[in-house]
Coordinates of N, CA and C in Angstrom, one line a residue:
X1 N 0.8 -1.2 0.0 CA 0.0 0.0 0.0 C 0.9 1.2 0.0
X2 N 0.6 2.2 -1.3 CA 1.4 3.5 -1.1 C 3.2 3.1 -1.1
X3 N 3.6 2.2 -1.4 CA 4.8 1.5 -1.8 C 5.5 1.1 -0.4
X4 N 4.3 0.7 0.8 CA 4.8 0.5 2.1 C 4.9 -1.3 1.9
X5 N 5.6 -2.0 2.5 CA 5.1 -3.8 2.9 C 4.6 -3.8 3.8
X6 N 3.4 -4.3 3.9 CA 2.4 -4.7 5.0 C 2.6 -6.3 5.0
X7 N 2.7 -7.1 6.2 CA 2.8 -8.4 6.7 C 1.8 -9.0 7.9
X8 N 1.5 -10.8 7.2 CA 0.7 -10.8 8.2 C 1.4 -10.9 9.9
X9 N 0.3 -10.8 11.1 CA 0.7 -10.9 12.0 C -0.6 -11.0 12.6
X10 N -0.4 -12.4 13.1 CA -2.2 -12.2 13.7 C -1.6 -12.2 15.6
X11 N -2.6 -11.8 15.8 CA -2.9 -11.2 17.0 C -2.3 -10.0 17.7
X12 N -1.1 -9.5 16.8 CA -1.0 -8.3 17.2 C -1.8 -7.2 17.6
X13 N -1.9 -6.5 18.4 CA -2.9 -5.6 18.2 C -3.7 -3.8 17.4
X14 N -2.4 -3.9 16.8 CA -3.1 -2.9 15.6 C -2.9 -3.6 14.3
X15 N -3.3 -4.4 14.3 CA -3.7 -5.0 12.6 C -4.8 -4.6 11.9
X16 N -4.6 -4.7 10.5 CA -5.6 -4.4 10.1 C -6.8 -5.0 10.1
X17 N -8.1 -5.1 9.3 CA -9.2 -5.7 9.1 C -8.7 -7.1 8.4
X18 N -7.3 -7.5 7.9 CA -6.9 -8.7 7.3 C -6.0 -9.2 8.0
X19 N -5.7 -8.7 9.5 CA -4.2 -9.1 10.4 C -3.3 -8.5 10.0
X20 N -3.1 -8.0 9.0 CA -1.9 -7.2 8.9 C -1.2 -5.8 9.1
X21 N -0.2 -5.6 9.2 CA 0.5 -4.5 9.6 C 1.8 -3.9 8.9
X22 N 2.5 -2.5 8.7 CA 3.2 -2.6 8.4 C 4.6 -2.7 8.3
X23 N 5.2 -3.5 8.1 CA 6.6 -4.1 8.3 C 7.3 -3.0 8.5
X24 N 7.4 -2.1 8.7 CA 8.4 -0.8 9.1 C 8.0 -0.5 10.4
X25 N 7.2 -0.6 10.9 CA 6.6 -0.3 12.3 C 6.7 -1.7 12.9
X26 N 6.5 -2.7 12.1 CA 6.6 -3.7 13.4 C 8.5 -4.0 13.6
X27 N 9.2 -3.5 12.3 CA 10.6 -3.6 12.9 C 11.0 -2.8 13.7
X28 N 10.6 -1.7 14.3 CA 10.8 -1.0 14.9 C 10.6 -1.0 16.1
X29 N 9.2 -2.1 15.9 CA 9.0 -2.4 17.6 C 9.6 -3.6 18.0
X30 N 10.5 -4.7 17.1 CA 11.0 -5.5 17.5 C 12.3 -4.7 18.2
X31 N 13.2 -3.9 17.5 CA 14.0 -2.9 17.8 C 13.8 -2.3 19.2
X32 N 13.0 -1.6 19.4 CA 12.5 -1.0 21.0 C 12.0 -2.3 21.9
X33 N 11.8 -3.5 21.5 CA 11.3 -4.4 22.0 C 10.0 -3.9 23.0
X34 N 8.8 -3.0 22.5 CA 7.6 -2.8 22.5 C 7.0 -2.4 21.6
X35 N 5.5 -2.3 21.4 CA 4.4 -1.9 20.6 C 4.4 -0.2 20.5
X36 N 4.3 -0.2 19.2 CA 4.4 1.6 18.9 C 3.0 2.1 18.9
X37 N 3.0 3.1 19.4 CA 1.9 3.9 19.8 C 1.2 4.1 18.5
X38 N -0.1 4.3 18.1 CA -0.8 4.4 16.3 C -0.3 6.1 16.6
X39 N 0.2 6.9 17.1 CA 0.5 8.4 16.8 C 1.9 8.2 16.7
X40 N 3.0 7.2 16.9 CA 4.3 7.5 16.6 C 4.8 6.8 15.3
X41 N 5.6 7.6 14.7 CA 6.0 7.5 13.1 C 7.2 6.9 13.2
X42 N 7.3 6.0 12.3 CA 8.8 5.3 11.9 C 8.7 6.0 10.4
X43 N 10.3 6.7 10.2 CA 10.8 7.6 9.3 C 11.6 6.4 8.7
X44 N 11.2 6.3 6.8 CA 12.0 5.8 6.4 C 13.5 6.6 5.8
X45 N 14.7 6.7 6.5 CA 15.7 7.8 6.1 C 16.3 8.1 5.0
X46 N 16.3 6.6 4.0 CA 16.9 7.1 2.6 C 15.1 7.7 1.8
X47 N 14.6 7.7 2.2 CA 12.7 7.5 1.5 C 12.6 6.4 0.9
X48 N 13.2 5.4 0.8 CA 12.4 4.7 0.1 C 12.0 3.3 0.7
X49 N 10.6 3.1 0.9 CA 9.4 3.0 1.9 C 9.7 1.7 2.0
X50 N 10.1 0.6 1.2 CA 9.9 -0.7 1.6 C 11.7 -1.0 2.0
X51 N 12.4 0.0 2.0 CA 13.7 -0.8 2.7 C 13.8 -0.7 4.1
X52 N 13.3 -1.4 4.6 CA 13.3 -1.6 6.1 C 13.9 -2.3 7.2
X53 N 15.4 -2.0 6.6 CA 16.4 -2.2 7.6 C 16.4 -1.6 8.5
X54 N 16.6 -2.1 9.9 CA 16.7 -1.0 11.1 C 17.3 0.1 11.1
X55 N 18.8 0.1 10.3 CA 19.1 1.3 10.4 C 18.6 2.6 9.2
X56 N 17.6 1.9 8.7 CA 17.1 2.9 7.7 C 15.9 3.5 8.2
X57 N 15.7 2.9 9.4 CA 14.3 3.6 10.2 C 14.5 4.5 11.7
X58 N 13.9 5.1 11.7 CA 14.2 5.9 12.6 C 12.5 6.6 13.4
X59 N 12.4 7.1 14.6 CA 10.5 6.9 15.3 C 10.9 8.1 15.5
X60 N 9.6 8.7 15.1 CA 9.9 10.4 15.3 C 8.4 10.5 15.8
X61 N 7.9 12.0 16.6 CA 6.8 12.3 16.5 C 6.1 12.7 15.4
X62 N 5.0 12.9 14.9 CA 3.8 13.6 13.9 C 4.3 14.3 13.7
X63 N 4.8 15.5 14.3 CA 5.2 16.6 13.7 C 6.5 17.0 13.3
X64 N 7.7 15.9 13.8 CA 8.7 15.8 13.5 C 9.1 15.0 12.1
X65 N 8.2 14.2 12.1 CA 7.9 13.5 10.9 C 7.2 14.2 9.8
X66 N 6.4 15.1 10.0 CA 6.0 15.6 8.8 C 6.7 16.7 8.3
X67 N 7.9 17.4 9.2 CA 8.7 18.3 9.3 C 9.7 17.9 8.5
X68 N 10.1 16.4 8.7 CA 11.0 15.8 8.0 C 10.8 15.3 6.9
X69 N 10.0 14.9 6.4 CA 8.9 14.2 5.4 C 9.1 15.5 3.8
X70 N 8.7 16.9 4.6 CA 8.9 18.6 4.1 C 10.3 18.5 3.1
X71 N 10.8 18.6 4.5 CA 12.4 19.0 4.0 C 13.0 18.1 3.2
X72 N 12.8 16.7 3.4 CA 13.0 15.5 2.6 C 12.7 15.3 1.2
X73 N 11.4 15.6 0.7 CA 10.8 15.4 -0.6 C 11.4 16.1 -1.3
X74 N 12.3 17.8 -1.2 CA 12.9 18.6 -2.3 C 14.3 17.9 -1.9
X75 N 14.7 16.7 -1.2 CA 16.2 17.0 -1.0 C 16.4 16.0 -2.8
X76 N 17.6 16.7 -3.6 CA 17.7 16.0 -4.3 C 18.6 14.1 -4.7
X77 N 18.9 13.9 -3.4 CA 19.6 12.5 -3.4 C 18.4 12.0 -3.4
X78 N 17.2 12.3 -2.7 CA 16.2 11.3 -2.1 C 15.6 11.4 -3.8
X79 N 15.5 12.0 -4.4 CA 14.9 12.2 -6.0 C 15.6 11.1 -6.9
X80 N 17.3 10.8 -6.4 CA 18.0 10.0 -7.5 C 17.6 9.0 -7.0
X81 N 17.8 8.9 -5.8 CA 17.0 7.2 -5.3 C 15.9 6.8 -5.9
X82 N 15.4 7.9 -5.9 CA 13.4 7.4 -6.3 C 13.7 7.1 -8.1
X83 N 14.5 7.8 -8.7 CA 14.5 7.7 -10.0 C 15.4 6.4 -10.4
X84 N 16.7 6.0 -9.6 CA 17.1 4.6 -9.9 C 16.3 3.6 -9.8
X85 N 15.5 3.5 -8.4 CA 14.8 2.3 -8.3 C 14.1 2.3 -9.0
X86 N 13.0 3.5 -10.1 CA 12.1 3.2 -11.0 C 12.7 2.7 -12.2
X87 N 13.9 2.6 -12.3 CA 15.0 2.3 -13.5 C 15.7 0.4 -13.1
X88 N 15.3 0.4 -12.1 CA 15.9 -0.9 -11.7 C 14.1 -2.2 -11.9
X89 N 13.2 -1.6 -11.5 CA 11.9 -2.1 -11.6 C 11.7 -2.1 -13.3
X90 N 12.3 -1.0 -13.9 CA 11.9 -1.4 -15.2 C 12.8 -2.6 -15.8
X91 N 14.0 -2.3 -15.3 CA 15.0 -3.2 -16.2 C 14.9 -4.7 -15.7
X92 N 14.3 -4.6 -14.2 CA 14.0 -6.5 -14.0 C 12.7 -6.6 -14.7
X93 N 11.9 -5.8 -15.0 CA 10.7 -6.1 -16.0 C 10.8 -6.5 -17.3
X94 N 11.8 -6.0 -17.5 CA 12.2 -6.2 -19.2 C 12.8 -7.9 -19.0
X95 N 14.0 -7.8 -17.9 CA 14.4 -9.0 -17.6 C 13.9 -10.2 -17.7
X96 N 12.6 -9.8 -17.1 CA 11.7 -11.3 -16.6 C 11.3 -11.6 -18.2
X97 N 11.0 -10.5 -18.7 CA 9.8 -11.2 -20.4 C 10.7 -11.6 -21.3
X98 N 12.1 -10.7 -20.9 CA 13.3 -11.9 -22.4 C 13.4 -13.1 -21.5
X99 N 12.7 -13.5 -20.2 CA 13.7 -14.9 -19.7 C 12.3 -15.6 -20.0
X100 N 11.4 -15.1 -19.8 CA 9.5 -16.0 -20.3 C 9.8 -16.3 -21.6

């Protein structure tokens, strides 16, 4: 959803309506070794939403996160990132249909 990984987990307690949750928030709380509040934000730091290595995540508040989120979207590294990986998604696309 929105280029996040959502995984199942049943009984956790903020899952969705299908058990699931999203894998950025629950590595985070493996990390803190507790459950994250639904008001605290896990920051993905390079932006790009599904790499969710610990050290690519970082828990900020709402408003530190949307502060960061701001200043982040014009930064231009976070633009090459976003532009390789749509360059890497095409070229394994292309990949897969010469190997079909």
């Amino acid at each position: 959803q929105y280029g996040y990984t959502k995984v199942l987990k049943h009984g956790h307690p903020y899952t969705d309506s299908r058990d699931c949750i999203f894998e950025h928030r629950l590595v985070m709380e493996e990390k803190l070794e507790r459950y994250l509040l639904p008001s605290e934000k896990v920051h993905h730091i390079n932006g790009i939403k599904d790499d969710n290595r610990r050290e690519n995540l970082q828990l900020l508040s709402p408003q530190d996160h949307n502060i960061r989120n701001q200043i982040c979207s014009q930064c231009e590294l976070r633009q090459e990132i976003r532009l390789l990986g749509w360059q890497i998604k095409e070229l394994m696309s292309q990949l897969q249909s010469k190997v079909v």
